[in-house]
Amino acid sequence: MQTPSSGIQSTLQEHRKFPPRPEFSASAHISTVAQYEQMWNQAKDDPAGFWGEMANQLDWFKKWDKVLEGTMPETKWFVGGQLNASYNCLDRHLLTWRKNKAAIIWEGEPGDRRTLTYLELHREVCQFANCLKRLGVRKGDRVALYLPMIPELAIAMLACARIGAAHSIVFGGFSADAVADRSNDAQAKVIVTADGGWRRGKDVPLKKAVDESLKKSSTVEKVVVVRRTGWHVDMVPDRDYWWHDLMSSASADCDAEPVDSEHPLFILYTSGSTGKPKGVLHTTGGYLLGTTMTSRWVFDLKEEDTYWCTADIGWITGHSYIVYGPLSNGATTVMYEGAPNWPDEGRFWEIIERYRVNIFYTAPTAIRAFIKWGDDWPNKYDLSSLRLLGSVGEPINPEAWMWYHTVIGAERCPIVDTWWQTETGAIMISPLPGITETKPGSCTRPLPGVVPAIVTKEGAELPANSGGLLVMKQPWPSMLRTLYGDHERFKQTYFSTVEGCYFAGDGARTDEDGYIWVMGRVDDVLNVAGHRLSTMEIESALVSHSLVSEAAVVGFPHEIKGEGICCFVTLKTGDGNDSLEKELISHVRKHIGALATPDKIRFTAGLPKTRSGKIMRRLLRDIAAGREQTGDTTTLEDFTVLAKLRENDD
Ligand code: WTA
């Protein structure tokens, strides 16, 4: 199946189908196909009417004048309306019986535990909001958060939202350089961090990285440090403050600041196909509505559910489906600090058993690791509380889907394979567990308000089973509004490929039932263990090493991570050796972080290039994957380069 203009080929053939169980459908929020179709058609034909109705699910300080203004890419939602995300996630529940319901059930990697009720979470958020104010943070400022998966991370996010400051979370696996780049780009005024965090029993020295990053950033005035591991850290007077010191004298009285619906809620950096990370900006009303409604529709969240999303809050999945979506719904959300295989490979299943988790949302890369570790681990635990399973981050291979369904779901739990992106803010394409007949490997159909199409580069819609570009034809409330500080790049990146449509880089096809099968990125973005990494970013890191002349980075199929990182490197002089390979690997880790650790470095005298000097990545991808090079090589400048690479193939 191939179309000449997209060049995207799909080889996956999967015919198994799993209808929803009637018991599940009977009590689901969306329980009939007719209900879904009615919602979907209304949202398509009358987005303002549909979303205006939905927005009544949120608490507004001032009702909007207009639901939707403008067309893509310049859209505004709930214009004139005022609300506060922290109020919606906390205060409004305090007026109900939920005030003493568990909001966050947290477990640290060493086994320490903490449960925060809505009332307790509200108190700490108000206190920390006052601390931020005391440090000079004002409405409209940016605060960088570089923290482990501890409750203070959620508290800090909601405290920022409470006073109208935008948070910019940097995943704890990123390096000092990455923290500096991101805080500079966002012009962050304050960084909140911790002495360290726990990962597989080892320390992750976060404060040390912040100290290093501050040598390169001029905007950060204050640093707040949570004591987590207890290791020694250097505290700079009048710059660094302990979280607990600030909190001990902070008042718990802090009204939520009414902000415009289009007021920035957060910036989250993500990799694009050029070197510099993109600061995806989300605003308050639309984002909160998107995450609130999709949590309810897709996870079928009920009052009595215990819900666990295993993502790190440093990624969009954690923002939307550990914090904002579940808390806005008044749900109980589980948060775990550490690794799935610490102290052993049963940790996740032990957590599910301990808290009687009902809804479990994880990533294909984790599922593949569980499969490798063996069924004995999950089989040791009582997983009968589970009623729904979710997957996110990359296409789930049908075999992993079947394992998830059989071994974890006991053939009882529906699986929601949710497709979305940092840029979309909320889930876009996913089964609805009460109505959708699922097929392993397909994220199925668009949610209400989502109008996708699969098109050629020229924008022509493709018939079933033809691979093409996945685009959105209509705006939706939780879409990104801009790339921070670079509106041109925003327009260029997402709205210039296909006229009038949003496009963020995935290829897909529909099948004869109209189900969508996402085939992966079509740009130079890798998806390593569900994390987006730009090949260009890794190349820039390599080239910054004094011995490297040129580098080309490509992905190759990897059993656990989905995609592995293969780097082709040419040196200024001399040949590569094992010690230089190690040095380059640690060089990349230092520049970007452990998540970007190359799997293979291959030294080469030259890179295959076209006559116009473009590196022929397609050929390198074939070599990295150990495939025969079948593609067209007629434009290759120097055939001997390719021959040499083939000779060296290991
Ligand atoms: C990929 C993560 C197939 C896709 C929420 C997308 C998926 C990128 C799926 C976004 C899925 C995510 N099936 N592919 N269910 N979910 N992707 O921004 O390539 O970290 O463009 O957001 O992950 O990654 P991001």
XYZ file of C-alpha atoms and ligand atoms in Angstrom:
675
model
C 0.000 0.000 0.000
C 1.786 3.077 -1.124
C 0.959 6.457 -2.508
C 3.479 8.166 -4.696
C 3.078 11.618 -3.163
C 3.383 10.574 0.484
C 5.796 7.681 0.120
C 4.398 6.164 3.293
C 3.989 2.459 3.269
C 1.913 0.353 5.574
C 2.513 -3.339 5.922
C 0.590 -4.099 9.102
C -2.300 -6.503 8.646
C -4.441 -7.031 11.699
C -7.945 -8.428 11.689
C -8.793 -9.318 15.282
C -11.675 -7.363 16.814
C -12.750 -6.928 20.422
C -16.248 -5.585 21.050
C -17.021 -3.790 24.328
C -18.614 -5.926 27.011
C -22.286 -5.093 27.627
C -21.700 -4.721 31.404
C -19.106 -2.051 30.700
C -21.216 -0.229 28.137
C -24.255 -0.139 30.386
C -22.666 2.236 32.861
C -20.194 4.079 30.598
C -20.347 7.871 30.204
C -20.691 7.373 26.461
C -22.678 4.184 26.148
C -24.128 4.008 22.651
C -22.759 4.542 19.177
C -25.723 6.808 18.469
C -24.745 9.049 21.392
C -21.175 9.295 20.073
C -22.319 10.008 16.536
C -24.693 12.676 17.691
C -21.901 14.352 19.712
C -19.344 14.016 16.940
C -21.641 15.452 14.280
C -22.742 18.309 16.486
C -19.122 19.165 17.337
C -18.209 19.094 13.658
C -21.152 21.115 12.359
C -21.501 23.498 15.281
C -18.261 23.563 17.302
C -19.294 26.693 19.187
C -22.614 25.168 20.234
C -21.048 21.858 21.258
C -18.073 23.234 23.193
C -20.175 26.006 24.713
C -22.384 23.330 26.245
C -19.381 21.282 27.408
C -17.719 24.308 28.990
C -20.465 24.412 31.594
C -18.601 21.496 33.173
C -15.971 23.990 34.331
C -16.435 26.737 36.917
C -16.066 30.198 35.426
C -15.654 33.458 37.323
C -16.999 35.223 34.285
C -18.849 33.576 31.427
C -17.410 33.926 27.926
C -18.859 36.236 25.273
C -17.866 34.075 22.356
C -16.956 30.363 22.258
C -14.686 30.398 19.212
C -13.037 33.260 17.427
C -10.878 33.080 14.304
C -9.706 30.214 12.137
C -6.611 28.042 12.336
C -3.905 28.857 13.184
C -5.179 31.951 15.011
C -8.009 30.623 17.143
C -9.255 31.783 20.522
C -11.658 29.889 22.743
C -14.147 31.238 25.281
C -13.228 34.822 24.551
C -14.117 37.156 27.398
C -14.457 34.266 29.862
C -12.454 34.151 33.086
C -11.547 31.149 35.207
C -8.662 29.583 37.108
C -7.319 26.062 36.540
C -6.246 25.628 40.159
C -9.732 26.651 41.328
C -11.259 24.072 38.997
C -8.909 21.333 40.170
C -9.280 22.119 43.875
C -11.589 24.743 45.334
C -14.720 23.648 43.586
C -14.410 20.158 45.052
C -14.144 21.563 48.563
C -17.756 22.644 48.280
C -18.753 18.985 47.848
C -18.289 15.725 49.780
C -14.983 15.344 47.923
C -13.233 17.733 50.282
C -11.706 14.830 52.191
C -11.449 12.481 49.230
C -7.940 11.398 48.226
C -6.759 13.650 45.419
C -3.217 12.276 45.103
C -2.012 8.917 46.363
C 1.741 9.073 46.111
C 4.412 6.440 46.495
C 8.119 7.172 46.519
C 10.602 4.749 45.017
C 12.116 3.803 48.404
C 8.599 2.861 49.560
C 7.548 6.001 51.432
C 3.902 6.939 50.935
C 1.709 9.966 51.163
C -1.943 10.649 50.479
C -3.206 14.167 49.981
C -6.933 14.831 50.172
C -8.429 17.638 48.125
C -8.489 19.795 51.263
C -4.847 19.072 52.071
C -3.715 19.582 48.491
C -5.614 22.867 48.367
C -3.902 24.041 51.555
C -0.416 23.288 50.279
C -1.118 24.810 46.890
C -2.342 28.027 48.536
C 0.711 28.114 50.778
C 3.124 27.579 47.941
C 1.310 30.159 45.824
C 2.022 32.634 48.618
C 5.680 31.541 48.671
C 5.948 32.220 44.935
C 4.438 35.655 45.419
C 6.936 36.345 48.190
C 9.755 35.469 45.804
C 8.458 38.060 43.387
C 6.485 35.869 40.960
C 3.610 37.764 39.368
C 0.768 36.969 37.015
C 2.217 36.416 33.530
C 5.688 35.337 34.775
C 7.248 31.938 34.035
C 8.420 29.459 36.650
C 10.606 26.490 35.724
C 9.957 23.232 37.574
C 12.712 20.604 37.593
C 11.560 18.050 40.093
C 11.241 14.326 40.643
C 7.793 12.699 40.687
C 6.876 13.917 44.157
C 3.668 15.649 45.304
C 5.508 18.970 45.417
C 5.606 18.913 41.618
C 1.807 18.854 41.364
C 1.598 21.401 44.178
C 3.980 23.768 42.400
C 2.083 23.439 39.099
C -1.235 24.254 40.698
C 0.346 27.082 42.710
C 1.621 28.674 39.484
C -1.805 28.298 37.903
C -3.381 29.796 40.997
C -1.527 33.094 40.648
C -1.570 33.169 36.850
C 2.120 32.340 36.336
C 2.953 29.829 33.584
C 4.930 26.750 34.585
C 7.581 25.274 32.362
C 8.395 21.765 33.510
C 11.709 20.249 32.547
C 11.776 16.451 32.789
C 14.169 15.334 35.553
C 16.081 13.156 33.060
C 17.276 16.194 31.124
C 20.752 17.593 31.730
C 21.931 20.950 33.110
C 22.392 22.271 29.570
C 18.810 21.412 28.681
C 17.563 23.131 31.843
C 19.555 26.249 30.929
C 18.274 26.326 27.344
C 14.695 25.952 28.474
C 14.817 28.469 31.308
C 16.506 30.987 29.036
C 13.984 30.522 26.274
C 11.061 30.852 28.698
C 12.807 33.669 30.639
C 11.966 31.879 33.860
C 12.184 33.975 37.009
C 12.240 31.152 39.541
C 13.251 27.489 39.380
C 11.729 24.960 41.745
C 13.859 21.841 42.163
C 14.857 19.224 44.742
C 18.161 18.150 46.229
C 17.700 14.986 44.200
C 15.302 12.234 43.221
C 15.364 8.441 43.372
C 15.718 6.324 40.263
C 16.522 2.620 40.531
C 17.976 3.215 43.958
C 20.384 5.831 42.658
C 20.354 9.534 43.209
C 19.529 11.979 40.438
C 21.320 15.151 41.570
C 18.842 17.793 40.419
C 20.028 20.769 42.456
C 23.568 20.258 41.226
C 22.303 20.395 37.647
C 20.365 23.572 38.412
C 23.508 25.186 39.872
C 25.349 24.350 36.682
C 22.497 25.579 34.495
C 22.421 28.906 36.315
C 25.921 29.712 35.083
C 24.263 30.066 31.702
C 20.960 31.681 32.563
C 20.472 35.290 33.426
C 16.743 35.505 34.093
C 16.461 33.146 37.063
C 16.486 35.118 40.312
C 15.477 32.558 42.912
C 15.677 28.811 43.416
C 13.398 26.787 45.672
C 14.715 23.403 46.795
C 12.589 20.547 48.081
C 14.410 18.239 50.460
C 13.826 14.801 49.013
C 16.928 12.643 49.284
C 18.726 14.481 52.058
C 22.049 14.697 50.231
C 24.229 17.698 50.686
C 23.566 20.571 48.316
C 25.133 24.005 48.144
C 22.694 26.763 48.994
C 23.484 30.268 47.768
C 22.256 32.933 50.226
C 19.493 35.221 48.921
C 19.084 33.033 45.873
C 18.318 29.534 47.160
C 15.517 28.732 49.601
C 14.381 25.471 51.143
C 10.799 24.631 50.275
C 10.032 23.650 53.889
C 11.415 26.903 55.278
C 9.286 28.999 52.962
C 6.201 26.871 53.588
C 6.505 26.938 57.371
C 5.649 30.614 57.483
C 3.324 30.803 54.481
C -0.347 31.556 54.898
C -2.855 29.041 53.551
C -5.055 31.850 52.391
C -4.701 32.589 48.717
C -7.608 33.277 46.424
C -7.343 31.890 42.926
C -6.627 34.702 40.491
C -9.266 34.998 37.757
C -7.467 34.833 34.395
C -8.725 35.175 30.844
C -9.552 31.923 29.115
C -6.647 32.583 26.729
C -4.171 33.330 29.543
C -1.080 31.060 29.300
C -1.276 28.051 31.615
C 2.058 26.471 30.775
C 4.900 26.049 28.330
C 6.240 22.584 27.633
C 9.300 22.074 25.461
C 9.219 19.340 22.870
C 11.543 18.232 20.111
C 10.938 19.279 16.565
C 12.798 18.482 13.399
C 15.290 21.288 13.883
C 17.767 21.498 16.732
C 16.103 23.979 19.049
C 13.291 22.582 21.251
C 9.898 24.152 20.743
C 8.116 25.859 23.630
C 4.564 24.615 23.148
C 2.227 27.086 24.816
C -1.144 26.049 26.214
C -3.769 28.411 27.521
C -6.216 28.003 30.366
C -9.850 27.539 29.304
C -9.496 25.393 26.193
C -6.765 23.166 27.617
C -8.621 22.550 30.849
C -11.846 21.780 29.031
C -10.077 19.373 26.665
C -8.342 17.442 29.431
C -11.451 17.414 31.633
C -13.773 16.031 28.970
C -11.353 13.503 27.481
C -10.521 12.113 30.956
C -14.201 11.455 31.419
C -14.936 10.113 27.929
C -11.851 7.990 27.331
C -11.052 6.698 30.824
C -14.713 6.624 31.724
C -13.654 8.162 35.044
C -16.103 7.537 37.845
C -16.222 9.023 41.303
C -15.117 5.797 42.974
C -12.230 5.025 40.613
C -8.589 4.937 41.582
C -6.755 6.013 38.489
C -3.073 5.607 37.694
C -1.134 7.087 34.816
C 2.508 5.968 34.946
C 3.925 8.824 32.873
C 6.315 11.382 34.303
C 4.734 14.787 34.838
C 7.692 16.166 32.863
C 5.867 15.034 29.717
C 2.513 16.175 28.402
C 0.850 12.909 29.437
C 1.620 13.670 33.057
C 0.435 17.275 32.774
C -2.888 16.333 31.208
C -3.626 12.936 32.738
C -1.993 12.896 36.156
C -2.759 16.463 37.158
C -5.220 18.648 35.240
C -7.681 16.142 33.747
C -8.158 13.854 36.758
C -8.139 16.607 39.391
C -10.574 18.786 37.476
C -12.873 15.744 37.520
C -12.402 15.274 41.279
C -10.749 11.885 40.746
C -8.167 10.044 42.839
C -4.887 9.993 40.944
C -1.927 7.782 41.819
C 1.577 9.124 41.416
C 4.733 6.977 41.613
C 8.241 8.365 41.788
C 10.467 5.633 40.493
C 11.271 2.856 38.077
C 8.993 -0.090 37.227
C 11.761 -2.559 38.100
C 12.737 -1.318 41.526
C 13.260 -3.080 43.872
C 12.031 -5.738 41.442
C 10.018 -6.190 38.263
C 6.760 -6.546 40.187
C 6.624 -2.960 41.420
C 3.809 -1.691 39.176
C 1.606 -4.707 39.881
C 2.256 -4.368 43.590
C 1.080 -0.745 43.408
C -2.069 -1.768 41.522
C -2.803 -4.404 44.149
C -2.074 -2.102 47.100
C -4.344 0.754 46.011
C -6.852 -1.393 44.099
C -6.198 0.630 40.968
C -9.141 0.557 38.534
C -7.761 2.447 35.551
C -4.171 1.998 34.401
C -2.567 4.141 31.691
C 0.950 3.345 30.484
C 3.165 3.245 27.381
C 3.990 0.532 24.824
C 7.695 0.718 25.709
C 6.811 -0.252 29.298
C 4.533 -3.029 28.055
C 7.340 -4.468 25.930
C 9.634 -4.442 28.964
C 6.977 -6.244 31.066
C 6.668 -8.904 28.367
C 10.404 -9.429 28.452
C 10.451 -9.709 32.246
C 7.875 -12.502 32.081
C 4.284 -13.172 33.092
C 5.272 -14.453 36.525
C 5.657 -10.912 37.782
C 2.104 -9.696 37.130
C 0.709 -13.155 37.904
C 1.988 -12.887 41.472
C -0.373 -9.988 42.215
C -4.108 -9.466 42.445
C -4.971 -7.259 39.484
C -8.708 -7.923 39.626
C -9.485 -4.303 40.543
C -8.530 -3.189 37.005
C -11.427 -2.292 34.740
C -9.781 -0.261 31.993
C -6.319 -0.106 30.419
C -4.760 2.662 28.363
C -1.754 3.101 26.111
C -0.002 6.212 24.832
C 3.186 7.498 23.278
C 3.723 5.429 20.170
C 1.925 2.870 18.050
C 1.338 -0.250 20.129
C 2.353 -3.411 18.312
C -0.532 -5.893 18.088
C 1.449 -8.512 20.016
C 2.032 -6.121 22.918
C -1.654 -5.187 22.765
C -2.655 -8.862 23.018
C -0.355 -9.413 25.977
C -1.752 -6.344 27.744
C -5.281 -7.572 27.047
C -4.657 -11.136 28.200
C -2.122 -10.982 31.009
C -2.969 -7.613 32.592
C -6.583 -7.148 31.548
C -7.565 -10.818 32.014
C -9.502 -10.421 28.734
C -11.950 -8.322 30.710
C -10.680 -4.742 30.447
C -11.146 -2.582 27.394
C -7.916 -1.078 26.056
C -7.879 2.542 24.969
C -4.988 3.228 22.579
C -4.889 7.017 22.758
C -3.276 9.073 20.007
C -2.355 12.659 20.760
C 0.625 15.003 21.127
C 2.166 17.682 23.313
C 0.702 20.123 20.824
C -2.842 18.750 20.940
C -2.962 19.042 24.742
C -5.535 16.303 25.086
C -6.388 12.915 23.574
C -7.635 13.235 19.982
C -8.135 9.762 18.566
C -9.039 6.876 20.829
C -11.530 4.120 21.440
C -14.406 5.014 23.746
C -14.458 2.056 26.098
C -18.244 1.653 26.232
C -18.842 1.601 22.492
C -15.773 0.955 20.395
C -14.945 -2.415 18.971
C -11.166 -2.309 19.274
C -8.562 -3.702 16.895
C -5.057 -4.305 18.292
C -2.762 -1.566 17.009
C -5.393 0.951 15.950
C -6.282 4.077 17.913
C -9.647 3.744 16.136
C -11.768 6.889 15.767
C -11.649 10.615 16.529
C -13.228 11.970 19.696
C -16.038 14.532 19.482
C -14.588 17.834 18.288
C -11.741 16.179 16.393
C -11.971 16.194 12.601
C -8.963 14.367 11.151
C -8.124 13.472 7.581
C -5.418 11.486 5.845
C -4.082 13.426 2.939
C -1.309 13.802 0.399
C 1.110 16.715 0.664
C -1.140 18.508 -1.779
C -4.040 18.105 0.635
C -6.023 15.513 -1.338
C -7.868 13.074 0.907
C -6.739 9.492 0.469
C -8.955 6.437 0.229
C -8.919 3.626 2.809
C -5.660 1.741 3.204
C -3.486 4.401 1.596
C -0.803 5.850 3.808
C -0.655 9.634 4.066
C -0.273 12.569 6.407
C -2.523 12.773 9.447
C -3.979 16.281 9.701
C -6.737 18.077 11.591
C -9.211 20.052 9.574
C -10.887 21.928 12.419
C -9.568 23.691 15.503
C -10.154 22.166 18.949
C -10.089 23.888 22.355
C -6.918 22.299 23.791
C -4.659 22.926 20.809
C -1.395 24.796 21.283
C -1.697 28.528 20.661
C 1.886 29.315 19.724
C 5.512 28.342 20.186
C 6.751 30.573 22.945
C 8.546 33.573 21.488
C 8.360 32.302 17.914
C 4.916 32.607 16.380
C 6.365 32.369 12.870
C 7.866 28.963 13.631
C 4.482 27.886 15.021
C 2.745 28.772 11.774
C 5.516 27.299 9.680
C 5.790 24.018 11.613
C 2.153 23.088 11.960
C 0.177 24.955 9.323
C 2.334 25.228 6.235
C 2.567 21.595 5.097
C -1.073 21.139 4.200
C -3.142 24.202 3.347
C -5.688 25.093 6.030
C -4.882 22.095 8.232
C -2.901 21.337 11.381
C -0.086 18.848 10.761
C 2.370 17.728 13.419
C 4.364 15.043 11.737
C 2.604 11.653 11.807
C 1.792 9.342 8.953
C -1.347 7.193 9.116
C -3.964 5.316 7.147
C -7.613 4.490 7.676
C -8.943 1.004 7.123
C -12.170 -0.095 5.494
C -14.074 0.576 8.762
C -12.738 4.122 9.002
C -10.368 3.169 11.829
C -7.127 5.105 12.006
C -3.761 3.340 12.132
C -0.911 5.675 13.048
C 2.321 4.627 11.391
C 4.768 6.941 13.137
C 6.647 10.143 12.435
C 7.379 11.259 8.920
C 9.859 13.947 9.972
C 13.262 13.816 11.644
C 11.842 13.147 15.059
C 12.653 9.896 16.850
C 10.281 8.231 19.266
C 12.563 6.598 21.806
C 10.701 4.857 24.616
C 7.739 7.106 23.892
C 9.861 10.248 24.167
C 10.266 12.612 21.295
C 13.843 13.390 20.368
C 15.070 15.346 17.424
C 17.815 13.786 15.323
C 19.134 17.300 14.757
C 19.475 17.969 18.475
C 21.595 14.847 18.931
C 23.642 15.718 15.852
C 24.329 19.214 17.217
C 25.443 17.683 20.497
C 27.846 15.333 18.686
C 29.267 18.049 16.480
C 29.939 20.213 19.530
C 32.636 17.658 20.490
C 36.052 18.925 19.409
C 36.994 15.775 17.443
C 33.766 15.412 15.487
C 33.471 16.854 12.040
C 30.014 15.678 11.024
C 27.236 13.489 12.364
C 23.995 11.980 11.157
C 21.547 10.402 13.568
C 18.818 7.958 12.632
C 16.457 5.627 14.432
C 16.437 1.848 14.090
C 13.901 -0.701 15.374
C 14.555 -1.507 19.022
C 12.873 -4.325 20.896
C 12.023 -2.381 24.055
C 12.407 1.289 23.238
C 10.549 1.117 19.931
C 13.265 3.134 18.323
C 16.962 3.111 19.183
C 19.458 5.882 18.405
C 22.204 5.191 15.849
C 24.809 7.887 15.240
C 27.043 7.968 12.168
C 30.055 10.086 12.993
C 32.922 11.394 10.885
C 35.984 12.645 12.708
C 38.204 15.620 11.906
C 41.264 13.379 11.957
C 42.075 9.795 12.796
C 39.895 6.792 13.389
C 37.309 6.091 16.015
C 37.883 3.654 18.842
C 36.031 2.245 21.837
C 37.113 4.919 24.252
C 36.075 7.707 21.889
C 32.753 5.953 21.421
C 32.192 5.978 25.188
C 33.252 9.589 25.354
C 30.797 10.611 22.633
C 27.973 8.727 24.324
C 28.586 10.559 27.571
C 28.982 13.824 25.672
C 25.458 13.450 24.276
C 24.120 12.528 27.716
C 25.705 15.633 29.174
C 24.210 17.886 26.524
C 20.707 16.476 26.391
C 20.220 13.922 29.133
C 20.194 10.188 29.737
C 17.109 9.687 27.597
C 19.141 10.627 24.519
C 21.914 8.076 25.182
C 23.017 6.725 21.767
C 22.679 2.966 21.330
C 25.243 2.742 18.539
C 28.018 5.020 17.348
C 29.441 4.181 13.955
C 32.544 5.944 12.777
C 32.702 6.518 9.070
C 35.019 8.334 6.711
C 32.099 10.033 4.992
C 28.320 10.294 5.016
C 26.171 9.455 1.998
C 24.964 12.712 0.501
C 22.992 13.917 -2.436
C 24.653 16.195 -4.940
C 23.061 19.138 -3.196
C 24.728 18.070 0.050
C 21.711 16.619 1.875
C 22.491 13.623 4.019
C 20.592 10.598 2.736
C 19.034 9.490 5.953
C 16.902 6.878 4.281
C 20.035 4.941 3.374
C 21.476 5.359 6.846
C 18.232 4.108 8.361
C 18.486 0.979 6.235
C 22.076 0.428 7.272
C 21.298 1.028 10.952
C 18.455 -1.478 10.774
C 20.616 -3.992 8.918
C 18.342 -3.859 5.880
C 19.396 -4.125 2.279
C 19.381 -0.715 0.638
C 16.571 -1.012 -1.834
C 15.772 2.630 -2.436
C 16.870 4.806 -5.260
C 20.513 5.836 -4.921
C 20.945 7.584 -8.235
C 21.378 10.995 -6.660
C 24.089 9.779 -4.315
C 27.192 11.881 -4.686
C 29.870 9.372 -3.800
C 28.995 5.711 -4.197
C 32.116 4.563 -2.395
C 30.809 6.024 0.877
C 27.847 3.703 0.788
C 29.971 0.728 -0.193
C 32.267 1.352 2.769
C 29.385 1.664 5.185
C 27.999 -1.621 3.881
C 31.371 -3.314 4.288
C 31.561 -2.190 7.901
C 28.070 -3.383 8.658
C 28.103 -5.394 11.861
C 3.313 9.356 18.935
C 2.570 12.096 23.714
C 0.681 5.998 17.754
C 3.026 10.110 17.648
C 1.098 12.120 24.142
C 2.885 11.550 18.125
C 1.401 7.737 19.079
C 3.914 11.614 19.219
C 0.370 7.472 20.016
C 3.593 12.666 20.240
C -0.501 6.364 19.752
C 1.515 9.179 20.690
N -0.300 5.673 18.612
N 1.546 7.001 17.965
N -1.475 6.008 20.579
N 0.481 8.385 20.993
N 2.094 8.798 19.547
O 4.259 14.981 22.034
O 4.108 9.971 16.777
O 5.361 13.230 23.509
O 3.156 12.495 17.114
O 2.895 13.300 23.135
O 3.897 10.307 19.813
O 4.478 12.593 21.314
P 4.315 13.586 22.537
